[in-house]
Short mmCIF file of C-alpha atoms and ligand atoms in Angstrom, two decimals:
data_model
loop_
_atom_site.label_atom_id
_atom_site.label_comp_id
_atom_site.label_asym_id
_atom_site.label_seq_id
_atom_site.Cartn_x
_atom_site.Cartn_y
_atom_site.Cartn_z
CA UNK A 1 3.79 -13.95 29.12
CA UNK A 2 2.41 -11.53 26.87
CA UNK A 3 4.35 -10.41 23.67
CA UNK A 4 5.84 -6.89 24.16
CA UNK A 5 7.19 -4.85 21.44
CA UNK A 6 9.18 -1.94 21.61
CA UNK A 7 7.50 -0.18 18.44
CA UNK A 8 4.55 -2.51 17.83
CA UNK A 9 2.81 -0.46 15.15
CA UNK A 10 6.24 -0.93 12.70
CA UNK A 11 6.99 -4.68 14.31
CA UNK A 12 3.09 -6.01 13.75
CA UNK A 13 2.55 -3.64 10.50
CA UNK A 14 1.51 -5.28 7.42
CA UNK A 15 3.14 -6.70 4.45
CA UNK A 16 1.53 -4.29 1.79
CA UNK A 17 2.09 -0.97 4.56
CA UNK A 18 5.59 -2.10 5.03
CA UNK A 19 6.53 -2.42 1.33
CA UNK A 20 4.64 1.09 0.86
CA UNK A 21 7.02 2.53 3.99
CA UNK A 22 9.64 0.81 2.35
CA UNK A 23 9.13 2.06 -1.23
CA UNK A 24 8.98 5.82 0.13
CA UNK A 25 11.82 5.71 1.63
CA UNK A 26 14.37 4.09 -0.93
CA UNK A 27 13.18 6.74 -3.24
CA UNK A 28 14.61 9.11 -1.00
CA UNK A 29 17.41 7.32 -0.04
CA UNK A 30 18.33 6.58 -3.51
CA UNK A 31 18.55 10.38 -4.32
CA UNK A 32 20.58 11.41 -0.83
CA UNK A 33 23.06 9.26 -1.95
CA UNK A 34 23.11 9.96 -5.77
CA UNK A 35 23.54 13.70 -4.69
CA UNK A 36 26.16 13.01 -1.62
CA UNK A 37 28.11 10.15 -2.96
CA UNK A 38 30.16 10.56 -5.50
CA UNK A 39 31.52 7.17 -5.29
CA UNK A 40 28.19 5.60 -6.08
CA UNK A 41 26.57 8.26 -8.50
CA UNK A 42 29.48 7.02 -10.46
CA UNK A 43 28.87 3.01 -10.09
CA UNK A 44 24.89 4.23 -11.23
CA UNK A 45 26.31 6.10 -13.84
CA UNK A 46 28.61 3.47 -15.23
CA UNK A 47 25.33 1.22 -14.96
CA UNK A 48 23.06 3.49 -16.37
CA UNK A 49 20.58 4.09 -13.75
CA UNK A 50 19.32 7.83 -12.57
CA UNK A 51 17.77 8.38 -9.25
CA UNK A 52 14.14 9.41 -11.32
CA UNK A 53 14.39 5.14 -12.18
CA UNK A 54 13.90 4.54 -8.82
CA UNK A 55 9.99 4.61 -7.86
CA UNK A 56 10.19 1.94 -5.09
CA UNK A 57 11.36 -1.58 -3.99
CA UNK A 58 10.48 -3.16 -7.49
CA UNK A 59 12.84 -1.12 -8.64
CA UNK A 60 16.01 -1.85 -6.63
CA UNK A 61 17.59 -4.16 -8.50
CA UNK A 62 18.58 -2.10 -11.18
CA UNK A 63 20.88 -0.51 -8.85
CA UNK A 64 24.82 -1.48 -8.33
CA UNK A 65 25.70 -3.38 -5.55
CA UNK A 66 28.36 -2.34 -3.12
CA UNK A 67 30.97 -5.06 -1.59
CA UNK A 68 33.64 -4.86 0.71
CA UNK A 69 36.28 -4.32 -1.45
CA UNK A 70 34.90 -0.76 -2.55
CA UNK A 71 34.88 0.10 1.26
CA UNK A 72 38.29 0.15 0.96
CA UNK A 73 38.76 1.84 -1.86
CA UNK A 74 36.24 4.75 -0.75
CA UNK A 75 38.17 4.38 2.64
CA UNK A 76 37.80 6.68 4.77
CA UNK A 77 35.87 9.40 3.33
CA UNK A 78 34.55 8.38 0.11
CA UNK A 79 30.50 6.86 1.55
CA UNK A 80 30.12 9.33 3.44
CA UNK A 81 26.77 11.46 2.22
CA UNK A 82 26.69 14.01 5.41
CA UNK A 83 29.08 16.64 6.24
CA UNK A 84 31.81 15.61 8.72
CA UNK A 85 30.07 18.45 11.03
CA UNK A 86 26.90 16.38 10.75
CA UNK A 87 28.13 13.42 12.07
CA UNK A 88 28.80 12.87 16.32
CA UNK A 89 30.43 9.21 15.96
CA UNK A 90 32.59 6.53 14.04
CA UNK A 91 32.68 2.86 14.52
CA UNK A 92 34.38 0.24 13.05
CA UNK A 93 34.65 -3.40 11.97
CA UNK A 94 36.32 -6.35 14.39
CA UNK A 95 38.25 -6.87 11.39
CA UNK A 96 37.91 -10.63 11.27
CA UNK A 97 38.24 -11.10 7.74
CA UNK A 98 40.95 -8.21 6.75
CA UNK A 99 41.36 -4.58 7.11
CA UNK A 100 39.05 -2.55 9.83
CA UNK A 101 36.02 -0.17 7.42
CA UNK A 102 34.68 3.21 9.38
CA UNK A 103 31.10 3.65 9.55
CA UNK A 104 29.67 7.08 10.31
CA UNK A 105 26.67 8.35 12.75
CA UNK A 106 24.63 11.45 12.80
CA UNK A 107 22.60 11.52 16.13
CA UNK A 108 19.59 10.02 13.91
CA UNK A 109 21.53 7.01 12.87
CA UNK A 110 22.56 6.53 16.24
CA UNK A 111 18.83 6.91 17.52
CA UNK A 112 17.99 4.18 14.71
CA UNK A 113 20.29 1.53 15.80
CA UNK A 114 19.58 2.14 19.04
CA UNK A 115 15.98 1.41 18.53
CA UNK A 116 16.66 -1.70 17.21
CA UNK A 117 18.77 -2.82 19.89
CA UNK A 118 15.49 -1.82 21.98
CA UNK A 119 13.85 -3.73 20.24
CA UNK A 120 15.69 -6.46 20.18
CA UNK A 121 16.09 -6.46 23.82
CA UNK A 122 12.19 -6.49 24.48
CA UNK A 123 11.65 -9.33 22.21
CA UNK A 124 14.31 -11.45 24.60
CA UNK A 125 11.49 -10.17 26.94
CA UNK A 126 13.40 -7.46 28.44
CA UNK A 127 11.14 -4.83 30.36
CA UNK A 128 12.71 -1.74 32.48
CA UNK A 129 12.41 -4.00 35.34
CA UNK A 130 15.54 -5.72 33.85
CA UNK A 131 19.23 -5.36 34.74
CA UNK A 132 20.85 -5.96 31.76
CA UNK A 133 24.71 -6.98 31.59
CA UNK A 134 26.13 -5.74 28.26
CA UNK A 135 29.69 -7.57 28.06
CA UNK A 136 30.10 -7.14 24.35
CA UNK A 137 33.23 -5.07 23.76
CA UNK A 138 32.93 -1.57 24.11
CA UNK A 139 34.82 1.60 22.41
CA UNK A 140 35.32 0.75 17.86
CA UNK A 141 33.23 -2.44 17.94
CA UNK A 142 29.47 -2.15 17.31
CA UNK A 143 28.55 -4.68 19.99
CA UNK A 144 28.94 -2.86 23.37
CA UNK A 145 27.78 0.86 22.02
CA UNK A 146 24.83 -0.73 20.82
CA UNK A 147 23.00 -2.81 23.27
CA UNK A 148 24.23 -0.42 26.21
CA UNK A 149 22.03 1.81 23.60
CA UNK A 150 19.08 -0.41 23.28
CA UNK A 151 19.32 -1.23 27.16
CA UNK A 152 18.87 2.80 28.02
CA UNK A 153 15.95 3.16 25.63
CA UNK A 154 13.73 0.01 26.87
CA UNK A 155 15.00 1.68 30.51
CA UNK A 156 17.05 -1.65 31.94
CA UNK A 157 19.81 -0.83 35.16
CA UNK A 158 22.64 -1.06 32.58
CA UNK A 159 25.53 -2.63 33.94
CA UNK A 160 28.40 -1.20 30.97
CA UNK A 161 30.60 -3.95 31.62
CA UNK A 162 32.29 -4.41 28.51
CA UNK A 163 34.28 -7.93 27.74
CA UNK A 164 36.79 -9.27 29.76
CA UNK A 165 37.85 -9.97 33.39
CA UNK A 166 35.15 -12.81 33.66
CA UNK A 167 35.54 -12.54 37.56
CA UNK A 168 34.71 -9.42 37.96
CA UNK A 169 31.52 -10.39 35.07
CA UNK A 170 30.37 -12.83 37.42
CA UNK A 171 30.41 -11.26 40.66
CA UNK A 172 28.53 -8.08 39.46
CA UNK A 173 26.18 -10.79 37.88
CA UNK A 174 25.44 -12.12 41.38
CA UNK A 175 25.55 -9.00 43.35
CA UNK A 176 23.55 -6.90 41.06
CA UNK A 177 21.30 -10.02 39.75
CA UNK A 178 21.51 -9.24 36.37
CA UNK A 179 18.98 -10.72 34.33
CA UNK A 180 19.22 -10.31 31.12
CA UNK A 181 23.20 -10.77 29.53
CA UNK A 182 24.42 -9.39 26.04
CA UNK A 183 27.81 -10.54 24.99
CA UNK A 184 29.59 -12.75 21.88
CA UNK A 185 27.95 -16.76 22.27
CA UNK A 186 31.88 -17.83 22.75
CA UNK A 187 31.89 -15.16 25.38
CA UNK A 188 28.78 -16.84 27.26
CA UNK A 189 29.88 -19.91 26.95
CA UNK A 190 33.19 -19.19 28.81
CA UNK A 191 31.58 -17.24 31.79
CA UNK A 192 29.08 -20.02 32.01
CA UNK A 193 31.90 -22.83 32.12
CA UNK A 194 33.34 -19.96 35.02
CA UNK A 195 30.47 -20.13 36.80
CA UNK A 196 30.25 -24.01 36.71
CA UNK A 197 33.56 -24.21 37.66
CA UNK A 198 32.91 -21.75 40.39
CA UNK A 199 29.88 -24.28 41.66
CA UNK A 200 27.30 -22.23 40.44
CA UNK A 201 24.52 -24.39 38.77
CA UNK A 202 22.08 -22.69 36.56
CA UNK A 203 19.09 -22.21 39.48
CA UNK A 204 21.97 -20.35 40.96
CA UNK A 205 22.22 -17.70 38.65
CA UNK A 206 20.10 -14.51 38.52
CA UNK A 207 19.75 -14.36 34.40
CA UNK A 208 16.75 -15.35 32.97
CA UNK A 209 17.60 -14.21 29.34
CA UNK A 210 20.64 -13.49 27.16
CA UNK A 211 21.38 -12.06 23.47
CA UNK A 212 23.85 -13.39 21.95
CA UNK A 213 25.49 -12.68 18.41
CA UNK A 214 28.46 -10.98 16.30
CA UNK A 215 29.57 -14.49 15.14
CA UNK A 216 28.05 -17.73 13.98
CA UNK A 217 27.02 -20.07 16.76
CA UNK A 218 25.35 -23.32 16.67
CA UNK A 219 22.53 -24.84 17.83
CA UNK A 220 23.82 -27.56 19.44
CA UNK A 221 25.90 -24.51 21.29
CA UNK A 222 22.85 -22.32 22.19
CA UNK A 223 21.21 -25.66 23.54
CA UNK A 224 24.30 -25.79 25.89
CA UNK A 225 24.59 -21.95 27.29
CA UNK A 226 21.17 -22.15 27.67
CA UNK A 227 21.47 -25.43 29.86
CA UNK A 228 24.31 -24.06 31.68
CA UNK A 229 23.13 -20.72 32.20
CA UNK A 230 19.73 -21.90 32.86
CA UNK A 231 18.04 -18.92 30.27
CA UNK A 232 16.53 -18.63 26.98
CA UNK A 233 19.26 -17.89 24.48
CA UNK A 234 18.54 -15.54 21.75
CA UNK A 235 20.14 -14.66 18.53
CA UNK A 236 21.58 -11.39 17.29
CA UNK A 237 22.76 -9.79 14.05
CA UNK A 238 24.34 -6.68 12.59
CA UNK A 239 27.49 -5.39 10.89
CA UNK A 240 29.05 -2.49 11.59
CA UNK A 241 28.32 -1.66 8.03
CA UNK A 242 24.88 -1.55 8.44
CA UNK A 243 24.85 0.59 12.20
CA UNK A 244 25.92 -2.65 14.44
CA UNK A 245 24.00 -5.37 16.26
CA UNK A 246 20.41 -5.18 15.51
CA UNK A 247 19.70 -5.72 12.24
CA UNK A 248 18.23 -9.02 13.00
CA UNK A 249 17.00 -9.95 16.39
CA UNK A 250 15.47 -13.49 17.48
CA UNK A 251 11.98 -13.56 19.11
CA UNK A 252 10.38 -16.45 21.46
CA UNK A 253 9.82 -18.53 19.03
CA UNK A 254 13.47 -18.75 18.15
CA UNK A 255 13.06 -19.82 14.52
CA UNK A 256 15.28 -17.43 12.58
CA UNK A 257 15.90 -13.17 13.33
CA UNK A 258 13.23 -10.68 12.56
CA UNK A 259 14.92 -7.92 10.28
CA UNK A 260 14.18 -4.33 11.27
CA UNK A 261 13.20 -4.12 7.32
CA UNK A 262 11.84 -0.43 7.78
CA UNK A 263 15.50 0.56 7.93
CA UNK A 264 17.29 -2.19 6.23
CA UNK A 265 15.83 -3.98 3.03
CA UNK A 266 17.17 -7.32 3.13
CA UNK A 267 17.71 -9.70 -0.58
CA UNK A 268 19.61 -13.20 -1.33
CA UNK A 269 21.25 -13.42 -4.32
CA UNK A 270 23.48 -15.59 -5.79
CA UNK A 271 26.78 -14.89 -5.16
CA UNK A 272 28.58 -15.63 -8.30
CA UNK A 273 25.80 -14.21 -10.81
CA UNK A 274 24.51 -11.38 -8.49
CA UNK A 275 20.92 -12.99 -9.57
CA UNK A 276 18.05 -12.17 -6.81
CA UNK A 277 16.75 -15.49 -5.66
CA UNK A 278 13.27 -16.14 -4.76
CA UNK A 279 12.10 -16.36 -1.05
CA UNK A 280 13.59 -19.44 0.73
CA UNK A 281 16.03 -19.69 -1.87
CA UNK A 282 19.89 -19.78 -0.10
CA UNK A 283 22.46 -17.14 -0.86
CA UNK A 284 23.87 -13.92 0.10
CA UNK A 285 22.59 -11.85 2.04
CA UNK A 286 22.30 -7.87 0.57
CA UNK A 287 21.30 -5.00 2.43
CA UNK A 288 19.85 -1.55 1.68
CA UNK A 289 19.43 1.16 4.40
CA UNK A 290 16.49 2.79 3.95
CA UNK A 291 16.99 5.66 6.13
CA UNK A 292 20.16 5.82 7.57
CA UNK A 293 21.87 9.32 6.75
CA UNK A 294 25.45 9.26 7.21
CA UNK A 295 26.58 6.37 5.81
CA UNK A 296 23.85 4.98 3.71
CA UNK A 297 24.85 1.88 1.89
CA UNK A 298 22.63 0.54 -1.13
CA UNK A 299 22.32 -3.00 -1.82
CA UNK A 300 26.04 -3.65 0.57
CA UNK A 301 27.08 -7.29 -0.16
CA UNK A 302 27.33 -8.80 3.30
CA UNK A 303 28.98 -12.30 2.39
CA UNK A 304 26.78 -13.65 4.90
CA UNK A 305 24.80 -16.72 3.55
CA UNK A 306 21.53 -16.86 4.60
CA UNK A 307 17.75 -17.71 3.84
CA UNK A 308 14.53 -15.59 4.10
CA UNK A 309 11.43 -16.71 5.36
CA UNK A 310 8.13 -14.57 5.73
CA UNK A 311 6.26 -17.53 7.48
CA UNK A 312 4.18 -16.24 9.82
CA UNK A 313 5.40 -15.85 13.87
CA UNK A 314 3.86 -16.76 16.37
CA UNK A 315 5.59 -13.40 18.33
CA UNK A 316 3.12 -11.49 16.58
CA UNK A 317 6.11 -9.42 14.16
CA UNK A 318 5.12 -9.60 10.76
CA UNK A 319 9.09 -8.54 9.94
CA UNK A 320 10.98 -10.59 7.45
CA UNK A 321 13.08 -13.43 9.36
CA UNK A 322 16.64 -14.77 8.38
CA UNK A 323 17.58 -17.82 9.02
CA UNK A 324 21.21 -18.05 11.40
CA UNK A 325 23.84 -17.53 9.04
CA UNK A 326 25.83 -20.46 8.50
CA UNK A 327 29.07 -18.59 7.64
CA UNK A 328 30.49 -16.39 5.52
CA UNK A 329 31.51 -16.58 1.59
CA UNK A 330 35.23 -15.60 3.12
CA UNK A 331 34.54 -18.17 5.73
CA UNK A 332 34.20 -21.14 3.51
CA UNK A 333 37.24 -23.13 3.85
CA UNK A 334 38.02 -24.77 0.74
CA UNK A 335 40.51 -28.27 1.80
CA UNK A 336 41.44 -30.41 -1.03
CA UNK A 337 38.67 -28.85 -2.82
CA UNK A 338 35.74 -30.02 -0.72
CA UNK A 339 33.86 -26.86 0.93
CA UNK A 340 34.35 -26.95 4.46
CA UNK A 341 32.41 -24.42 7.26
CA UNK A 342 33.68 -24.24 10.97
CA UNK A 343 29.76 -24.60 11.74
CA UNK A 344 29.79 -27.83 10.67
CA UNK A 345 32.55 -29.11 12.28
CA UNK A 346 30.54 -26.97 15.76
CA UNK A 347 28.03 -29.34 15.02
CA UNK A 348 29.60 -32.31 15.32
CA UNK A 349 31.57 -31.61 18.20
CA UNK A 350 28.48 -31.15 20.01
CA UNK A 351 26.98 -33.47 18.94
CA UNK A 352 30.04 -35.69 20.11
CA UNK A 353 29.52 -34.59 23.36
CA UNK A 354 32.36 -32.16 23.12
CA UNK A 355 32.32 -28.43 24.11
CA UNK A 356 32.65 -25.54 21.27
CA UNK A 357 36.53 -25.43 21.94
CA UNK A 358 38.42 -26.25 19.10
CA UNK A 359 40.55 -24.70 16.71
CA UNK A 360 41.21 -25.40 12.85
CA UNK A 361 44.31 -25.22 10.96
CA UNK A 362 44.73 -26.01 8.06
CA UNK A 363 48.16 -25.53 6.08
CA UNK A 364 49.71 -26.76 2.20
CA UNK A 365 52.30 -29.40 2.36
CA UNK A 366 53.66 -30.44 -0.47
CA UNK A 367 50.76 -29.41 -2.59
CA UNK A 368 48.22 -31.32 -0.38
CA UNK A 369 46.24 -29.41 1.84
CA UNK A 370 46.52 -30.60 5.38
CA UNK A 371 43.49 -30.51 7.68
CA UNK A 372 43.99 -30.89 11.34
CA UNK A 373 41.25 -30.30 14.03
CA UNK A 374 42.73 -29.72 17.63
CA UNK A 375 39.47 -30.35 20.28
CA UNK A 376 39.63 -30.27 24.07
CA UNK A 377 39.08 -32.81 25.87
CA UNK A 378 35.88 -32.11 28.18
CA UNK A 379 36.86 -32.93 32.37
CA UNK A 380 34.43 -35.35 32.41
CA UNK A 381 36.17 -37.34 29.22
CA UNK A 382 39.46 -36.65 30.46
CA UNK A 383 42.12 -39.65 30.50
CA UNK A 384 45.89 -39.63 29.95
CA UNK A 385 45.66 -42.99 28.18
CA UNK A 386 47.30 -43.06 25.12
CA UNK A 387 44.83 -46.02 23.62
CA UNK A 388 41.64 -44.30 25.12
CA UNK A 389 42.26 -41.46 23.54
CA UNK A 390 43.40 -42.88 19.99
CA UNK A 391 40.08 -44.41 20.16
CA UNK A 392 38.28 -41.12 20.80
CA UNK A 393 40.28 -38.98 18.25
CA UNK A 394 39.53 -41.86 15.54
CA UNK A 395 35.65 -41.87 16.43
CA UNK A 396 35.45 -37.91 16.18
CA UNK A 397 37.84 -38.26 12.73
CA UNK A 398 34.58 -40.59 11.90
CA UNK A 399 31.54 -38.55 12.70
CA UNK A 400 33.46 -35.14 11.01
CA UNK A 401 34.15 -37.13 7.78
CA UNK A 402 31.07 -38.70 7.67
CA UNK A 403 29.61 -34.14 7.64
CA UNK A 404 32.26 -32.82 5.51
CA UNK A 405 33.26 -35.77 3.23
CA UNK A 406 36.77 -35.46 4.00
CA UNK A 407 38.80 -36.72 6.76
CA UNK A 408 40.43 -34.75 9.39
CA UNK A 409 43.50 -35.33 11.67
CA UNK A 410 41.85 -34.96 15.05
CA UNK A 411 44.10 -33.56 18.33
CA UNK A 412 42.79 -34.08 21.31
CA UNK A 413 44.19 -31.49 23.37
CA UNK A 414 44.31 -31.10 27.10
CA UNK A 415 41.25 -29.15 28.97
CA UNK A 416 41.56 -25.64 29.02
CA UNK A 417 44.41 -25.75 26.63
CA UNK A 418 43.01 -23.92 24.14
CA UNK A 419 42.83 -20.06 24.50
CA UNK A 420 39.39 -18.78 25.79
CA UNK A 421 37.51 -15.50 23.41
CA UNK A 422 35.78 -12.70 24.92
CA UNK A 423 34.89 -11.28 22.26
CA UNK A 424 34.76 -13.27 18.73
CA UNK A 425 36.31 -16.76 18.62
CA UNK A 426 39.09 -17.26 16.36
CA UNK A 427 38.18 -21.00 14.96
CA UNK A 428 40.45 -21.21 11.94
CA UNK A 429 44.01 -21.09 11.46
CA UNK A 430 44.76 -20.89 7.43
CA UNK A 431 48.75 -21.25 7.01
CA UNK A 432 48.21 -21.02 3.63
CA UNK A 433 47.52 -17.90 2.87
CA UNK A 434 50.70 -16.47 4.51
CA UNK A 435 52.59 -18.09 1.77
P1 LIG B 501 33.91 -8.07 10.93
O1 LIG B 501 33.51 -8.26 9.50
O2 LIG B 501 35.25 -7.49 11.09
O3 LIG B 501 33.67 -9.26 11.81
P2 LIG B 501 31.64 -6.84 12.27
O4 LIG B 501 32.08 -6.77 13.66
O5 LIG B 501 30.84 -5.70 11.74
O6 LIG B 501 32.91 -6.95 11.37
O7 LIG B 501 30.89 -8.22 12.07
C1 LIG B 501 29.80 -8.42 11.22
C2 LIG B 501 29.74 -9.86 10.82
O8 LIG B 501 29.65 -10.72 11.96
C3 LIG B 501 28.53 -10.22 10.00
O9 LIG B 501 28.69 -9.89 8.64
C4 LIG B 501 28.42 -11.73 10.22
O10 LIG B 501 29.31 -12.44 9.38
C5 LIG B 501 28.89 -11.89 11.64
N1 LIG B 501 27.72 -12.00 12.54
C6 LIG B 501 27.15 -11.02 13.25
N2 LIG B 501 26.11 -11.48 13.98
C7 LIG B 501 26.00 -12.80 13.70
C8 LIG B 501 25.11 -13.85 14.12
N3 LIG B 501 24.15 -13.65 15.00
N4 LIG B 501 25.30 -15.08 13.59
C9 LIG B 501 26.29 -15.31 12.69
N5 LIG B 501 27.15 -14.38 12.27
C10 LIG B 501 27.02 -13.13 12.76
ZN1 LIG B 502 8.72 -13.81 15.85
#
């Protein structure tokens, strides 16, 4: 099928025009913000830097970075660079990692993230043909507001289902045949094991597509939606931060996300020097939004850790791809001092033949750091005998020790004993920090 784009002139543009469009617009930006922002006309001031420094991309690192933690100090007022009249909409973070942080819309930011939802949705192949399912949570969280969004603009039947009662998902997914189904990966995996349960094999069901994101996810986990589900899976990124889902969006050649760089400048640097790294290089991921009014963030220190690549797609976008991040800074367990990511314990799992239901907890005994991974048993491996499963628990302590270099005390837990997500998966229990 031929390549559609949703705004092929900025997708397809060149790397010179695009760094030109780019330039233009952060030396706007950089002065909307010195004059609206108190906040970070002081963090330029401290560092020296006046908005006339700023003549284009080359340029942007002299300028301070913004992190999480001055979110909540400027909480909830103090990023905004519109007048409160200006703006028609808040939003807010899932608060996985802490305390919730407001963003702010004017009816052009909103029009922004919208079309890169749109786009997003077209390059999952998505045509106004399309009934699109969007059961991302709807109301604070980014997810549901912004593909319902995206799925107006491209012109899809819209089915606003939001998350939750997976019944009800499924049977407006047959009756309506939805084809194309936007929701957290942990979420599609769950309606997919439904609709297994339920009989329903994947020439059964009506989707053909699905985009899928707000959390890390696996390969070996897209491989099985999309075997279950019997679509092409495709990847999604945003924070609310930067306007929501969107940011990033996977095309067919599913090798990394396209960034919608005319709005958001992406750089890795390293996260304990603030150094930018070269292309390729892996680190943290920083964003700049070029043209966002209301709450314009310059060089926002996502935490995500990522890599860049500007190898050329065979989609046709000349945009700047990120690799799938692998988990967040914050994410990084540290156990008995060995760095430890819930991704790669995903990995294994699958690769175990297990399905991405698990749960981590970790907790300090007696100054040792105890590291226990509860898995359920899939039906298919399901025995009650005590020796069978010793065996498989030791095997799976195996293959995670031989990834993470440390050993694990593996649970195997009964099926559907561990509590499903419809929205993002909680995958680690920490008992330490509560001391
Ligand atoms: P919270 O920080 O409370 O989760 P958001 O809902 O804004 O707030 O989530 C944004 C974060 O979700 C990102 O910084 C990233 O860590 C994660 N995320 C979003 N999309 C993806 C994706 N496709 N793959 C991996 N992680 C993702
Ligand atoms: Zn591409």
């Amino acid at each position: 099928m031929a390549q559609q784009y949703y705004q092929k002139e900025i997708e397809t543009m060149s790397a010179e025009e695009m760094r030109k469009l780019q330039s233009e617009k952060l030396v706007k930006q950089v002065k909307h913000v010195y004059d609206n922002v108190p906040y970070y006309r002081n963090l330029m001031d401290e560092k020296g830097v006046r908005p006339e420094d700023i003549h284009g991309i080359e340029d942007l690192h002299k300028l301070p970075f913004l992190s999480k933690a001055d979110l909540r100090d400027a909480y909830p007022y103090g990023l905004l660079a519109k007048p409160l009249e200006d703006c028609v909409r808040i939003q807010s973070t899932s608060g996985t990692t802490g305390r919730r942080v407001v963003a702010f819309y004017t009816q052009k930011d909103i029009d922004l993230w919208e079309d890169c939802c749109a786009r997003a949705i077209m390059a999952a192949g998505g045509t106004k043909a399309d009934v699109c399912q969007v059961a991302y949570g709807y109301g604070l969280f980014t997810g549901g507001p912004g593909l319902n969004g995206g799925s107006h603009r491209v012109g899809c039947l819209t089915l606003p289902m939001s998350s939750g009662n997976t019944e009800r998902q499924i049977q407006f997914m047959m009756d309506l045949k939805a084809s194309i189904l936007c929701c957290t990966p942990s979420y599609a995996a769950y309606i997919g094991e439904t609709l297994k349960e339920q009989g329903y094999g994947p020439d059964d069901i009506p989707l053909k597509a699905g985009i899928f994101g707000a959390e890390p996810w696996t390969e070996e986990m897209r491989r099985g939606i999309e075997e279950t589900l019997g679509i092409k899976a495709y990847d999604i990124y945003g924070l609310t931060e930067t306007s929501g889902p969107g940011v990033a969006f996977e095309c067919s050649e599913q090798t990394g996300m396209h960034i919608n760089e005319d709005h958001f400048y992406a750089e890795i640097i390293d996260p304990e020097t603030g150094e930018v790294l070269p292309e390729g290089s892996k680190g943290e991921l920083v964003f700049t939004s070029l043209d966002k009014e209301a709450f314009p963030l310059l060089r926002y220190r996502t935490r995500d850790i990522c890599v860049l690549s500007r190898k050329k797609c065979s989609c046709g976008r000349t945009l700047v791809k990120m690799a799938k991040p692998m988990g967040r800074t914050d994410d990084m367990l540290i156990i008995r001092g060995v760095n430890v990511f819930p991704s790669q314990i995903e990995t294994v799992l699958l690769n175990e033949g297990y399905q991405p239901n698990y749960q981590i907890v970790v907790d300090r005994v007696k100054n040792t750091d105890t590291f226990e991974v509860n898995v359920e048993m899939p039906p298919e491996k399901f025995t009650d005998k005590v020796s069978d499963i010793l065996t498989m628990e030791k095997s799976l302590a195996n293959a995670l020790k031989a990834m993470l270099g440390i050993n694990p005390a593996v649970h195997l837990v009964a099926p559907k004993t561990i509590a499903r997500s419809e929205g993002k998966a909680v995958r680690v229990v920490d008992k330490r920090k509560l001391v």
